[in-house]
Amino acid sequence: EVQLVESGGDLVQPGGSLRLSCAASGFTFSSNGMNWVRQAPGKGLEWVSYISSSSGTMYYADSVKGRFTISRDNAKNSLYLQMNSLRDEDTAVYFCARGINYYDTSGSYHYYFDYWGQGTLVTVSS
Amino acid sequence: SSELTQDPAVSVALGQTVRITCQGDSLRSYYVSWYQQKPGQAPVLVIYGKNNRPSGIPDRFSGSSSGNTASLTITGAQAEDEADYYCFSRDNSGNHPHWMFGGGTKLTVL
């Protein structure tokens, strides 16, 4: 059974830092790209960051670029999100999600999240 | 950057059919996936690709796409389908790949 378990959420002051972790089990972690997605209280979902299976490629949403760093340790089956210079608007539940990408028989590209963790709450407030 | 637009709220009578739509320029190039989220829970994938359902998702859920609009159809809505629904796709603007969610549609089953 695939499991993703986030941890590290906390109350932090504006300008502070926090590191989130996501422990993966039940699948070959090193074979999949992984993502962080967040959801502010009462708001919709926002994709935050992506890392490829080998850590060779990372992408970030414009809202976090330059402040957040995604990383992974395939030996530990773990995904991380280092968050620096935190702002009030970073307050959210942060989910890790396994990404699946493929090209279908017509050559069309597909990308989706097939498994999600339960999330960890980050609150940025003074 | 481009956007995915969803109606904020939709309602359907129990057992009837409802269509939830997602509009965006990037949908002319990329497929969407659809996620169901109930209060206090993580999102759940319900449709991906052209019209594929993960194991465990009832066949009353289906997806379609035409031009810049993708749709999630629930045929014979059940009380347990009441939830928020989000579309998700690639953002085709900018130099590097980004992904984006629609704003979400709150489905009420009457």
mmCIF file of C-alpha atoms in Angstrom:
data_model
loop_
_atom_site.group_PDB
_atom_site.id
_atom_site.type_symbol
_atom_site.label_atom_id
_atom_site.label_comp_id
_atom_site.label_asym_id
_atom_site.label_seq_id
_atom_site.Cartn_x
_atom_site.Cartn_y
_atom_site.Cartn_z
ATOM 1 C CA GLU A 1 0.000 0.000 0.000
ATOM 2 C CA VAL A 2 1.333 3.386 -1.024
ATOM 3 C CA GLN A 3 1.700 5.765 1.897
ATOM 4 C CA LEU A 4 2.903 9.350 2.052
ATOM 5 C CA VAL A 5 3.260 10.901 5.498
ATOM 6 C CA GLU A 6 4.142 14.567 5.879
ATOM 7 C CA SER A 7 5.681 16.113 8.979
ATOM 8 C CA GLY A 8 7.401 19.274 10.112
ATOM 9 C CA GLY A 9 4.513 21.717 10.038
ATOM 10 C CA ASP A 10 4.580 24.314 12.802
ATOM 11 C CA LEU A 11 3.872 27.892 13.807
ATOM 12 C CA VAL A 12 6.641 30.166 12.571
ATOM 13 C CA GLN A 13 7.136 33.924 12.520
ATOM 14 C CA PRO A 14 7.242 35.899 9.274
ATOM 15 C CA GLY A 15 10.732 35.786 7.841
ATOM 16 C CA GLY A 16 11.440 32.465 9.502
ATOM 17 C CA SER A 17 12.320 29.070 8.082
ATOM 18 C CA LEU A 18 10.866 25.595 8.235
ATOM 19 C CA ARG A 19 11.674 22.229 6.712
ATOM 20 C CA LEU A 20 8.912 19.818 5.776
ATOM 21 C CA SER A 21 9.410 16.105 5.257
ATOM 22 C CA CYS A 22 7.396 13.454 3.468
ATOM 23 C CA ALA A 23 8.087 9.794 4.226
ATOM 24 C CA ALA A 24 7.138 7.446 1.402
ATOM 25 C CA SER A 25 6.459 3.724 1.522
ATOM 26 C CA GLY A 26 4.776 1.000 -0.486
ATOM 27 C CA PHE A 27 6.374 1.831 -3.834
ATOM 28 C CA THR A 28 9.792 2.324 -5.435
ATOM 29 C CA PHE A 29 10.315 5.920 -4.367
ATOM 30 C CA SER A 30 13.359 6.435 -6.586
ATOM 31 C CA SER A 31 11.269 5.798 -9.707
ATOM 32 C CA ASN A 32 8.803 8.652 -9.307
ATOM 33 C CA GLY A 33 8.813 12.407 -9.548
ATOM 34 C CA MET A 34 7.326 14.025 -6.461
ATOM 35 C CA ASN A 35 5.515 17.252 -5.726
ATOM 36 C CA TRP A 36 4.408 19.593 -3.003
ATOM 37 C CA VAL A 37 0.931 21.090 -3.175
ATOM 38 C CA ARG A 38 -0.524 23.504 -0.637
ATOM 39 C CA GLN A 39 -3.932 24.725 0.420
ATOM 40 C CA ALA A 40 -4.455 27.922 2.356
ATOM 41 C CA PRO A 41 -7.311 27.866 4.903
ATOM 42 C CA GLY A 42 -10.638 27.891 3.079
ATOM 43 C CA LYS A 43 -8.931 28.222 -0.294
ATOM 44 C CA GLY A 44 -8.161 26.029 -3.280
ATOM 45 C CA LEU A 45 -5.194 23.872 -4.154
ATOM 46 C CA GLU A 46 -1.918 25.401 -5.351
ATOM 47 C CA TRP A 47 0.918 23.434 -6.919
ATOM 48 C CA VAL A 48 4.178 24.464 -5.219
ATOM 49 C CA SER A 49 7.114 22.433 -6.506
ATOM 50 C CA TYR A 50 8.255 19.368 -8.437
ATOM 51 C CA ILE A 51 11.384 17.231 -8.288
ATOM 52 C CA SER A 52 12.310 14.489 -10.719
ATOM 53 C CA SER A 53 13.109 10.961 -9.612
ATOM 54 C CA SER A 54 16.880 11.512 -9.721
ATOM 55 C CA SER A 55 16.785 15.117 -8.384
ATOM 56 C CA GLY A 56 18.081 16.319 -11.731
ATOM 57 C CA THR A 57 15.144 18.645 -12.346
ATOM 58 C CA MET A 58 13.215 20.917 -10.012
ATOM 59 C CA TYR A 59 10.437 23.368 -10.760
ATOM 60 C CA TYR A 60 8.754 25.937 -8.556
ATOM 61 C CA ALA A 61 5.649 28.049 -8.595
ATOM 62 C CA ASP A 62 6.427 31.719 -9.075
ATOM 63 C CA SER A 63 4.990 32.431 -5.612
ATOM 64 C CA VAL A 64 7.760 30.451 -3.883
ATOM 65 C CA LYS A 65 10.661 30.589 -6.334
ATOM 66 C CA GLY A 66 13.859 31.770 -4.650
ATOM 67 C CA ARG A 67 12.492 31.090 -1.160
ATOM 68 C CA PHE A 68 11.635 27.370 -1.186
ATOM 69 C CA THR A 69 13.905 24.454 -2.097
ATOM 70 C CA ILE A 70 12.665 20.967 -2.871
ATOM 71 C CA SER A 71 14.945 17.972 -2.367
ATOM 72 C CA ARG A 72 14.793 14.241 -1.842
ATOM 73 C CA ASP A 73 16.813 11.388 -0.400
ATOM 74 C CA ASN A 74 16.044 8.213 -2.304
ATOM 75 C CA ALA A 75 18.029 6.108 0.161
ATOM 76 C CA LYS A 76 15.675 7.275 2.903
ATOM 77 C CA ASN A 77 12.510 7.298 0.747
ATOM 78 C CA SER A 78 11.989 10.890 1.759
ATOM 79 C CA LEU A 79 10.961 14.168 0.155
ATOM 80 C CA TYR A 80 11.716 17.563 1.669
ATOM 81 C CA LEU A 81 10.699 21.181 1.310
ATOM 82 C CA GLN A 82 12.990 23.815 2.802
ATOM 83 C CA MET A 83 10.991 27.002 3.258
ATOM 84 C CA ASN A 84 12.827 30.262 3.926
ATOM 85 C CA SER A 85 11.702 33.891 4.209
ATOM 86 C CA LEU A 86 8.229 32.732 5.113
ATOM 87 C CA ARG A 87 5.317 35.099 4.642
ATOM 88 C CA ASP A 88 1.804 35.238 6.048
ATOM 89 C CA GLU A 89 0.486 34.048 2.691
ATOM 90 C CA ASP A 90 2.496 30.814 2.985
ATOM 91 C CA THR A 91 0.117 29.690 5.726
ATOM 92 C CA ALA A 92 -1.410 26.485 4.410
ATOM 93 C CA VAL A 93 -1.683 22.738 4.657
ATOM 94 C CA TYR A 94 1.174 21.290 2.631
ATOM 95 C CA PHE A 95 0.609 17.986 0.855
ATOM 96 C CA CYS A 96 3.173 15.780 -0.819
ATOM 97 C CA ALA A 97 1.925 13.973 -3.900
ATOM 98 C CA ARG A 98 3.341 11.337 -6.208
ATOM 99 C CA GLY A 99 3.384 12.406 -9.838
ATOM 100 C CA ILE A 100 2.800 10.182 -12.835
ATOM 101 C CA ASN A 101 3.743 11.259 -16.324
ATOM 102 C CA TYR A 102 3.395 9.466 -19.632
ATOM 103 C CA TYR A 103 2.816 9.946 -23.322
ATOM 104 C CA ASP A 104 -0.202 8.187 -24.746
ATOM 105 C CA THR A 105 -0.357 6.396 -28.105
ATOM 106 C CA SER A 106 -1.197 9.650 -29.889
ATOM 107 C CA GLY A 107 1.815 11.396 -28.387
ATOM 108 C CA SER A 108 -0.159 13.526 -25.926
ATOM 109 C CA TYR A 109 1.551 14.277 -22.611
ATOM 110 C CA HIS A 110 -0.200 13.459 -19.349
ATOM 111 C CA TYR A 111 0.727 14.400 -15.796
ATOM 112 C CA TYR A 112 -1.267 13.772 -12.666
ATOM 113 C CA PHE A 113 -1.017 12.992 -8.972
ATOM 114 C CA ASP A 114 -2.121 9.505 -8.055
ATOM 115 C CA TYR A 115 -1.313 9.436 -4.323
ATOM 116 C CA TRP A 116 -1.397 12.186 -1.718
ATOM 117 C CA GLY A 117 -0.363 12.444 1.894
ATOM 118 C CA GLN A 118 -2.708 13.796 4.560
ATOM 119 C CA GLY A 119 -0.857 17.088 4.810
ATOM 120 C CA THR A 120 0.975 19.105 7.449
ATOM 121 C CA LEU A 121 -0.084 22.563 8.612
ATOM 122 C CA VAL A 122 2.273 25.500 8.351
ATOM 123 C CA THR A 123 1.162 28.678 10.096
ATOM 124 C CA VAL A 124 3.113 31.874 9.533
ATOM 125 C CA SER A 125 2.155 34.471 12.096
ATOM 126 C CA SER A 126 3.692 36.836 14.615
ATOM 127 C CA SER B 1 0.628 32.938 -16.619
ATOM 128 C CA SER B 2 -2.486 31.159 -17.864
ATOM 129 C CA GLU B 3 -5.409 30.104 -15.677
ATOM 130 C CA LEU B 4 -7.965 27.338 -15.264
ATOM 131 C CA THR B 5 -11.459 28.638 -14.588
ATOM 132 C CA GLN B 6 -14.150 26.655 -12.770
ATOM 133 C CA ASP B 7 -17.614 27.615 -11.593
ATOM 134 C CA PRO B 8 -17.385 28.170 -7.813
ATOM 135 C CA ALA B 9 -20.481 26.140 -7.000
ATOM 136 C CA VAL B 10 -22.809 23.671 -8.673
ATOM 137 C CA SER B 11 -25.757 21.733 -7.324
ATOM 138 C CA VAL B 12 -27.467 18.546 -8.476
ATOM 139 C CA ALA B 13 -30.482 16.570 -7.352
ATOM 140 C CA LEU B 14 -29.778 13.124 -5.982
ATOM 141 C CA GLY B 15 -29.557 10.617 -8.831
ATOM 142 C CA GLN B 16 -29.319 13.247 -11.556
ATOM 143 C CA THR B 17 -26.419 14.076 -13.849
ATOM 144 C CA VAL B 18 -24.088 17.009 -13.313
ATOM 145 C CA ARG B 19 -21.253 18.422 -15.382
ATOM 146 C CA ILE B 20 -18.388 20.371 -13.833
ATOM 147 C CA THR B 21 -16.328 22.372 -16.299
ATOM 148 C CA CYS B 22 -12.791 23.720 -16.445
ATOM 149 C CA GLN B 23 -11.717 26.310 -19.006
ATOM 150 C CA GLY B 24 -8.273 27.457 -20.001
ATOM 151 C CA ASP B 25 -6.091 28.113 -23.015
ATOM 152 C CA SER B 26 -3.617 25.435 -21.945
ATOM 153 C CA LEU B 27 -6.341 22.811 -22.296
ATOM 154 C CA ARG B 28 -5.958 23.058 -26.052
ATOM 155 C CA SER B 29 -2.541 21.433 -25.542
ATOM 156 C CA TYR B 30 -2.748 19.398 -22.346
ATOM 157 C CA TYR B 31 -5.168 17.024 -20.688
ATOM 158 C CA VAL B 32 -6.586 17.661 -17.253
ATOM 159 C CA SER B 33 -6.888 15.446 -14.258
ATOM 160 C CA TRP B 34 -9.691 15.823 -11.743
ATOM 161 C CA TYR B 35 -9.543 15.601 -7.958
ATOM 162 C CA GLN B 36 -12.253 15.223 -5.363
ATOM 163 C CA GLN B 37 -11.693 16.713 -1.920
ATOM 164 C CA LYS B 38 -13.972 16.315 1.072
ATOM 165 C CA PRO B 39 -13.644 18.556 4.146
ATOM 166 C CA GLY B 40 -10.558 17.834 6.189
ATOM 167 C CA GLN B 41 -9.276 15.229 3.765
ATOM 168 C CA ALA B 42 -6.571 15.012 1.134
ATOM 169 C CA PRO B 43 -7.590 15.252 -2.516
ATOM 170 C CA VAL B 44 -8.374 12.026 -4.351
ATOM 171 C CA LEU B 45 -7.726 11.473 -8.065
ATOM 172 C CA VAL B 46 -10.971 10.653 -9.889
ATOM 173 C CA ILE B 47 -10.148 11.138 -13.586
ATOM 174 C CA TYR B 48 -6.884 11.324 -15.542
ATOM 175 C CA GLY B 49 -5.871 11.230 -19.180
ATOM 176 C CA LYS B 50 -8.524 11.171 -21.882
ATOM 177 C CA ASN B 51 -11.069 9.508 -19.598
ATOM 178 C CA ASN B 52 -9.439 7.112 -17.152
ATOM 179 C CA ARG B 53 -10.603 6.246 -13.670
ATOM 180 C CA PRO B 54 -8.240 4.964 -10.968
ATOM 181 C CA SER B 55 -9.108 1.722 -9.280
ATOM 182 C CA GLY B 56 -11.936 2.228 -6.810
ATOM 183 C CA ILE B 57 -13.506 5.248 -8.503
ATOM 184 C CA PRO B 58 -17.130 4.515 -9.504
ATOM 185 C CA ASP B 59 -17.952 4.440 -13.203
ATOM 186 C CA ARG B 60 -20.482 7.232 -12.729
ATOM 187 C CA PHE B 61 -17.466 9.568 -12.980
ATOM 188 C CA SER B 62 -16.300 10.378 -16.502
ATOM 189 C CA GLY B 63 -14.201 13.005 -18.223
ATOM 190 C CA SER B 64 -14.211 14.694 -21.600
ATOM 191 C CA SER B 65 -12.542 17.581 -23.359
ATOM 192 C CA SER B 66 -13.201 19.865 -26.308
ATOM 193 C CA GLY B 67 -11.147 22.865 -27.332
ATOM 194 C CA ASN B 68 -10.311 24.907 -24.258
ATOM 195 C CA THR B 69 -12.860 23.208 -21.989
ATOM 196 C CA ALA B 70 -12.620 20.003 -19.982
ATOM 197 C CA SER B 71 -15.568 18.469 -18.184
ATOM 198 C CA LEU B 72 -16.122 16.080 -15.316
ATOM 199 C CA THR B 73 -19.515 14.392 -15.493
ATOM 200 C CA ILE B 74 -21.166 12.530 -12.651
ATOM 201 C CA THR B 75 -24.024 10.395 -13.963
ATOM 202 C CA GLY B 76 -26.435 9.579 -11.172
ATOM 203 C CA ALA B 77 -24.916 11.699 -8.420
ATOM 204 C CA GLN B 78 -24.865 10.195 -4.940
ATOM 205 C CA ALA B 79 -24.845 11.906 -1.583
ATOM 206 C CA GLU B 80 -21.233 10.876 -1.062
ATOM 207 C CA ASP B 81 -20.221 12.800 -4.181
ATOM 208 C CA GLU B 82 -20.781 16.093 -2.365
ATOM 209 C CA ALA B 83 -17.306 17.592 -2.283
ATOM 210 C CA ASP B 84 -14.978 20.128 -3.855
ATOM 211 C CA TYR B 85 -13.670 19.234 -7.296
ATOM 212 C CA TYR B 86 -10.473 20.591 -8.819
ATOM 213 C CA CYS B 87 -9.119 20.337 -12.337
ATOM 214 C CA PHE B 88 -5.353 20.280 -12.839
ATOM 215 C CA SER B 89 -3.193 20.736 -15.881
ATOM 216 C CA ARG B 90 0.060 22.040 -17.193
ATOM 217 C CA ASP B 91 0.591 25.756 -17.596
ATOM 218 C CA ASN B 92 1.903 26.396 -21.091
ATOM 219 C CA SER B 93 3.209 29.899 -20.388
ATOM 220 C CA GLY B 94 6.719 30.793 -19.259
ATOM 221 C CA ASN B 95 10.097 29.194 -19.880
ATOM 222 C CA HIS B 96 9.790 26.323 -17.450
ATOM 223 C CA PRO B 97 6.992 23.831 -16.864
ATOM 224 C CA HIS B 98 4.482 24.821 -14.261
ATOM 225 C CA TRP B 99 1.304 23.134 -13.242
ATOM 226 C CA MET B 100 -1.882 24.697 -11.998
ATOM 227 C CA PHE B 101 -5.193 23.875 -10.427
ATOM 228 C CA GLY B 102 -8.518 25.401 -11.211
ATOM 229 C CA GLY B 103 -10.165 27.393 -8.453
ATOM 230 C CA GLY B 104 -12.380 24.463 -7.519
ATOM 231 C CA THR B 105 -16.107 23.746 -7.740
ATOM 232 C CA LYS B 106 -18.160 23.007 -4.663
ATOM 233 C CA LEU B 107 -20.709 20.344 -5.555
ATOM 234 C CA THR B 108 -23.881 20.156 -3.492
ATOM 235 C CA VAL B 109 -26.118 17.095 -3.837
ATOM 236 C CA LEU B 110 -29.699 18.042 -3.007
#
